[in-house]
Structures are given as C-alpha cells and as structure tokens.
Amino acid sequence: MNRRLIARVIQKKHDDFIQSIRDEHVRDLVDKNSIITGGSIASMLLGERINDFDYYFTDKATVLAVAKYYVAEFNALHPNVSVKPEVREDDQGRVKIWVQSAGITGEDEKQGTYKYFENHPDQEAMDYIENVVQTADETDSAHIEEMDQEKGKYRPVFLSANAITLSDKVQLVIRFYGNAEEIHKNYDFIHCCNYWTSQDGKLTLNPGAIESLLCKHLQYQGSLYPLCSVIRTRKFLKAGWYINAGQYLKMCFQISELDLSSLEVLEDQLTGVD
C-alpha cells in the first residue's frame, strides 16, 4: 500500500473503533490523543496481513480513562468471576492493570473460576496464555462476523498489566504514553517506528524504518527490554528477515547490564514483550 491508502485504512479503523466507546468523555479523549504505531503500518507497507492495530496515548489522563473504561467493561462481561481486575498506579506513577496473583486474564475463563498460575506447572500457564492470545488474534472475516453478533465489536478479550487486547484487531498499550518520539524510545527495531496521529490524521513514515523494511534487515536501535528483543527476532527470521552479528551484540551488551537474578527485573523484562 502507498502512504495515502494506509492513512485512509487507519482513519477508517479508528473511526469505527471510537464509535464503539459508549462513554462520551473516553471517546473524545481517544479520538484526540491516540497514536497508532508498530507492526500494522509495517505490514501494510509490505502488503502483508495485519495482526492488530497498536494504540498508544499521548497523556496519562487518557491512559487512565481508557484503562478504567475497559476494565469496567471486562468486569461487566464477566460478573461471576471471583477475582476482578483493577486499575492501579505503581510507585513510579505508571498505570497498570492488576489481577490478583496471575496478572493476566482472558474472556474464555469459566464463569466463577480463576487460574492461579503459581499452583500450576509453568508449561500449563504458558499453554493457557498462548491459547488466549491465539483466540484474541483470530482475524478471518467469518470468525469476526460471528463473534460480533454474539458479543459485540471491540470488546476486551485479554488483560495484562501493560495492555488491553480487544476483539477486531485492536490492542491498547497502557505501559507508556507521550508523543511518538517518546514512545519509540521503548521500541527495539526501527522498522516499526512509523506512526499515525489521531489529532490530525497524519501518517509519518520514518526513512530508517522504510529502508529496514525494503531490505528486511532488522536494525536494533536499543530498548528498555533487550531480553524480549532477542526472543522476538525468531519471529522475524521465520518471516524471511535477517540480522547481522552486530545487532545481536548490541542486544547482548544491554542484557549484560541487567540483573536478571532479581525477580522484579526479570518480570519487568518479560512483560516488556507486551
């Protein structure tokens, strides 16, 4: 797709999404303060299937409003689940979704039950997460049409501490907020650093990102989550991308500066993949 068509696709998706928000205040905040960036624009430039549209927000007020709205929506859809997710702020003032014990929840859990992962083998927990994410990512039109009729569009299907996954290919990232430059400081590979802003409907294409996409060459620009970056490279290599030793070395150097023996640091690094 070219720039003009990509901008039209995103605008149409955004307009459709905000119409699903019933709270007028939240709807206005999302309409004015959203940034769509990441893999969706890269996929459109390459003519590939879009997995989801990643939303970020420009200020904390919008992040809080969005998180509270969709956590309330999730709880309303699951009235009999005994452990309810909540919106909290940590010591650094960062907005998080808190779910007692496990830290994640999905819409396919049985009513009135909840999985406490520390009481189950690690593989069982990982299988559960993979199953929920796969369900949330199913995007064929027949499936979407069927699910829309039953439960409605853009409903919350998966909650983690850092993000809210909605049906119909939308993910709301609450871990970071700010302008595009600030958000992209947390991005590892440059090819994902194109973005669209809802305030003016403008699509901005990063020359470095375009070059990386044309060559399918992974260019690591540094990240707060280098451990996740190493893991993520597998996905790109399977899709025909390549990465040189220098890029791996940059990731390894950043990992060497982490104290992965600290459970708090390790948890933060692993959840960075959101």
Coordinates of C-alpha atoms in Angstrom, one line a residue:
M1 CA 0.0 0.0 0.0
N2 CA 1.1 3.6 -0.5
R3 CA 1.0 6.3 2.1
R4 CA -2.3 7.7 1.2
L5 CA -4.1 4.4 1.3
I6 CA -2.5 3.4 4.6
A7 CA -3.7 6.6 6.2
R8 CA -7.2 6.0 4.9
V9 CA -7.3 2.5 6.2
I10 CA -6.1 3.6 9.7
Q11 CA -8.6 6.5 9.7
K12 CA -11.4 4.2 8.9
K13 CA -10.4 1.7 11.6
H14 CA -10.0 4.5 14.1
D15 CA -13.5 6.0 13.3
D16 CA -15.1 2.5 13.6
F17 CA -13.3 1.9 16.9
I18 CA -14.2 5.1 18.7
Q19 CA -17.9 4.7 17.7
S20 CA -17.9 1.6 19.9
I21 CA -16.9 3.6 23.0
R22 CA -20.1 4.4 24.9
D23 CA -18.6 6.9 27.4
E24 CA -18.5 10.2 25.6
H25 CA -15.6 11.6 27.7
V26 CA -13.5 8.5 27.0
R27 CA -14.4 8.5 23.3
D28 CA -13.3 12.2 23.0
L29 CA -10.0 11.5 24.7
V30 CA -9.2 8.5 22.5
D31 CA -10.2 10.5 19.4
K32 CA -7.9 13.4 20.2
N33 CA -5.0 11.7 21.9
S34 CA -4.2 8.4 20.1
I35 CA -1.1 7.2 18.2
I36 CA -1.2 4.1 16.1
T37 CA 2.3 2.7 15.5
G38 CA 4.1 -0.6 15.3
G39 CA 3.6 -3.6 13.2
S40 CA 0.3 -2.7 11.5
I41 CA 1.9 0.0 9.4
A42 CA 4.9 -2.1 8.6
S43 CA 2.6 -4.9 7.4
M44 CA 0.6 -2.6 5.2
L45 CA 3.8 -1.2 3.6
L46 CA 4.9 -4.8 2.9
G47 CA 1.4 -5.9 1.7
E48 CA 1.1 -8.4 4.5
R49 CA -1.7 -9.4 6.8
I50 CA -2.3 -7.1 9.7
N51 CA -2.3 -8.8 13.1
D52 CA -3.6 -5.9 15.1
F53 CA -3.5 -2.1 15.4
D54 CA -1.4 -0.9 18.4
Y55 CA -2.8 2.1 20.1
Y56 CA -0.7 4.4 22.4
F57 CA -1.9 7.6 24.0
T58 CA -0.3 10.9 24.4
D59 CA -1.1 11.6 28.1
K60 CA -1.7 9.9 31.4
A61 CA -5.2 11.2 31.7
T62 CA -6.2 9.3 28.5
V63 CA -4.4 6.1 29.6
L64 CA -6.2 6.2 33.0
A65 CA -9.6 6.8 31.4
V66 CA -9.1 4.0 28.8
A67 CA -7.8 1.5 31.3
K68 CA -10.7 2.2 33.8
Y69 CA -13.3 2.0 31.0
Y70 CA -12.2 -1.3 29.6
V71 CA -11.6 -3.0 32.9
A72 CA -15.1 -2.0 33.8
E73 CA -16.3 -3.4 30.5
F74 CA -14.4 -6.6 31.1
N75 CA -15.9 -7.0 34.6
A76 CA -19.4 -6.3 33.3
L77 CA -19.0 -9.1 30.8
H78 CA -17.8 -11.5 33.5
P79 CA -19.9 -10.7 36.5
N80 CA -19.4 -14.1 38.2
V81 CA -15.6 -14.2 38.1
S82 CA -14.5 -14.0 41.7
V83 CA -11.2 -12.1 41.2
K84 CA -11.8 -8.8 39.4
P85 CA -9.0 -6.9 37.6
E86 CA -8.4 -3.4 38.8
V87 CA -6.6 -0.3 37.6
R88 CA -3.7 0.9 39.8
E89 CA -0.7 3.2 39.7
D90 CA 2.7 1.9 40.8
D91 CA 5.3 3.8 42.8
Q92 CA 6.6 5.4 39.6
G93 CA 3.1 6.6 38.7
R94 CA 2.8 4.1 35.9
V95 CA -0.7 2.9 35.1
K96 CA -1.1 -0.9 35.4
I97 CA -4.0 -3.4 35.3
W98 CA -3.7 -5.5 38.4
V99 CA -5.1 -9.0 38.6
Q100 CA -4.6 -10.8 41.9
S101 CA -1.8 -13.5 41.7
A102 CA -1.7 -14.2 38.0
G103 CA -1.5 -10.7 36.5
I104 CA -3.4 -11.7 33.3
T105 CA -7.0 -12.7 32.5
G106 CA -8.9 -13.6 29.4
E107 CA -12.5 -13.8 28.3
D108 CA -12.6 -17.6 27.8
E109 CA -12.2 -18.3 31.5
K110 CA -15.1 -20.2 33.1
Q111 CA -17.6 -18.1 35.0
G112 CA -16.8 -18.0 38.7
T113 CA -13.3 -19.6 38.3
Y114 CA -9.9 -18.2 38.1
K115 CA -6.5 -19.7 37.3
Y116 CA -3.7 -19.1 39.9
F117 CA -0.6 -19.9 37.9
E118 CA 1.7 -20.4 40.8
N119 CA -0.3 -23.5 41.6
H120 CA 0.2 -25.0 38.1
P121 CA 3.3 -26.1 36.1
D122 CA 4.9 -23.3 34.1
Q123 CA 4.1 -25.1 30.8
E124 CA 0.4 -25.2 31.7
A125 CA 0.5 -21.4 32.3
M126 CA 2.3 -20.8 29.0
D127 CA -0.2 -23.0 27.1
Y128 CA -3.1 -21.1 28.6
I129 CA -1.5 -17.7 27.6
E130 CA -0.8 -19.0 24.1
N131 CA -4.3 -20.3 23.6
V132 CA -5.9 -17.0 24.8
V133 CA -3.7 -14.9 22.6
Q134 CA -4.3 -17.0 19.6
T135 CA -8.1 -16.7 20.2
A136 CA -7.8 -13.0 20.5
D137 CA -5.8 -12.7 17.3
E138 CA -8.1 -14.7 15.1
T139 CA -9.0 -12.3 12.3
D140 CA -10.7 -14.1 9.5
S141 CA -13.9 -12.3 8.5
A142 CA -16.3 -15.2 9.2
H143 CA -15.0 -15.5 12.7
I144 CA -15.2 -11.8 13.4
E145 CA -18.7 -11.6 12.0
E146 CA -19.9 -14.5 14.1
M147 CA -18.3 -13.1 17.3
D148 CA -19.6 -9.6 16.7
Q149 CA -23.2 -10.8 16.5
E150 CA -22.8 -12.7 19.8
K151 CA -20.7 -10.3 21.9
G152 CA -20.2 -7.1 20.1
K153 CA -17.2 -5.4 18.5
Y154 CA -14.1 -4.1 20.2
R155 CA -14.8 -5.9 23.5
P156 CA -11.9 -6.6 25.9
V157 CA -10.8 -10.2 25.5
F158 CA -7.4 -10.2 27.3
L159 CA -5.9 -8.1 30.0
S160 CA -2.3 -7.9 31.1
A161 CA -0.5 -5.4 33.4
N162 CA 0.6 -3.4 30.3
A163 CA -2.0 -3.8 27.6
I164 CA -5.7 -4.4 26.8
T165 CA -6.4 -6.7 23.8
L166 CA -9.7 -6.0 22.2
S167 CA -11.6 -8.1 19.6
D168 CA -11.4 -6.9 16.0
K169 CA -7.6 -6.5 15.9
V170 CA -7.1 -3.6 18.4
Q171 CA -4.5 -3.5 21.2
L172 CA -4.4 -0.7 23.7
V173 CA -1.0 -0.2 25.3
I174 CA -1.1 1.5 28.7
R175 CA 2.5 0.9 29.7
F176 CA 3.8 4.0 28.1
Y177 CA 2.4 7.3 27.0
G178 CA 3.7 10.5 25.3
N179 CA 4.4 11.7 21.8
A180 CA 5.6 9.3 19.1
E181 CA 9.3 10.1 19.8
E182 CA 8.9 9.2 23.5
I183 CA 7.0 6.0 22.7
H184 CA 9.6 4.9 20.2
K185 CA 12.3 5.1 22.8
N186 CA 10.9 1.8 24.1
Y187 CA 10.9 0.2 20.6
D188 CA 13.6 -2.2 19.7
F189 CA 13.6 -2.4 15.9
I190 CA 13.4 0.6 13.8
H191 CA 11.1 -0.8 11.1
C192 CA 8.1 -0.4 13.5
C193 CA 8.7 3.3 14.1
N194 CA 6.2 4.7 11.5
Y195 CA 3.1 6.2 13.1
W196 CA -0.3 7.8 12.6
T197 CA -1.8 10.5 14.9
S198 CA -5.5 10.9 15.6
Q199 CA -5.3 14.6 16.3
D200 CA -4.5 15.5 12.7
G201 CA -5.0 12.2 10.8
K202 CA -1.4 12.4 9.7
L203 CA 0.8 9.4 8.8
T204 CA 4.5 9.8 9.4
L205 CA 7.0 7.5 7.7
N206 CA 10.4 7.2 9.2
P207 CA 13.2 7.0 6.5
G208 CA 15.2 4.5 8.6
A209 CA 12.1 2.3 9.0
I210 CA 11.4 2.4 5.3
E211 CA 15.0 1.3 4.5
S212 CA 14.8 -1.5 7.0
L213 CA 11.5 -2.7 5.5
L214 CA 12.8 -2.6 2.0
C215 CA 15.9 -4.7 2.9
K216 CA 14.1 -6.8 5.5
H217 CA 17.1 -6.1 7.7
L218 CA 16.5 -6.0 11.5
Q219 CA 18.1 -2.8 12.8
Y220 CA 18.3 -2.7 16.6
Q221 CA 18.1 0.8 18.0
G222 CA 18.3 -0.1 21.7
S223 CA 15.5 -0.9 24.0
L224 CA 14.5 -1.0 27.7
Y225 CA 13.7 -4.7 27.0
P226 CA 16.6 -6.3 25.2
L227 CA 15.7 -9.8 26.5
C228 CA 12.4 -9.6 24.7
S229 CA 14.2 -8.3 21.6
V230 CA 16.3 -11.4 21.4
I231 CA 13.2 -13.6 21.7
R232 CA 11.3 -11.5 19.1
T233 CA 14.0 -12.0 16.5
R234 CA 12.8 -15.6 16.0
K235 CA 9.5 -14.4 14.6
F236 CA 11.2 -12.1 12.0
L237 CA 13.7 -14.7 11.0
K238 CA 10.9 -17.2 10.2
A239 CA 9.3 -14.5 8.1
G240 CA 12.4 -14.1 5.9
W241 CA 14.2 -11.2 7.7
Y242 CA 17.9 -11.3 8.5
I243 CA 20.0 -9.8 11.3
N244 CA 23.8 -9.4 11.5
A245 CA 26.0 -10.2 14.4
G246 CA 26.4 -6.6 15.3
Q247 CA 22.7 -6.2 16.0
Y248 CA 22.8 -9.2 18.3
L249 CA 25.9 -7.9 20.0
K250 CA 24.1 -4.7 20.9
M251 CA 21.2 -6.7 22.4
C252 CA 23.6 -8.9 24.4
F253 CA 25.5 -5.8 25.7
Q254 CA 22.3 -4.3 27.0
I255 CA 21.3 -7.7 28.6
S256 CA 24.6 -7.9 30.3
E257 CA 23.7 -4.7 32.2
L258 CA 20.6 -6.2 33.7
D259 CA 20.4 -8.0 37.0
L260 CA 18.3 -11.0 35.8
S261 CA 18.7 -12.7 39.2
S262 CA 16.3 -10.1 40.5
L263 CA 12.7 -11.4 40.1
E264 CA 11.4 -7.8 39.8
V265 CA 13.9 -7.1 36.9
L266 CA 13.1 -10.4 35.2
E267 CA 9.4 -9.9 35.4
D268 CA 9.7 -6.4 34.0
Q269 CA 11.8 -7.6 31.1
L270 CA 9.5 -10.5 30.3
T271 CA 6.3 -8.3 30.4
G272 CA 8.1 -5.8 28.1
V273 CA 7.0 -8.0 25.2
D274 CA 3.5 -6.5 25.5

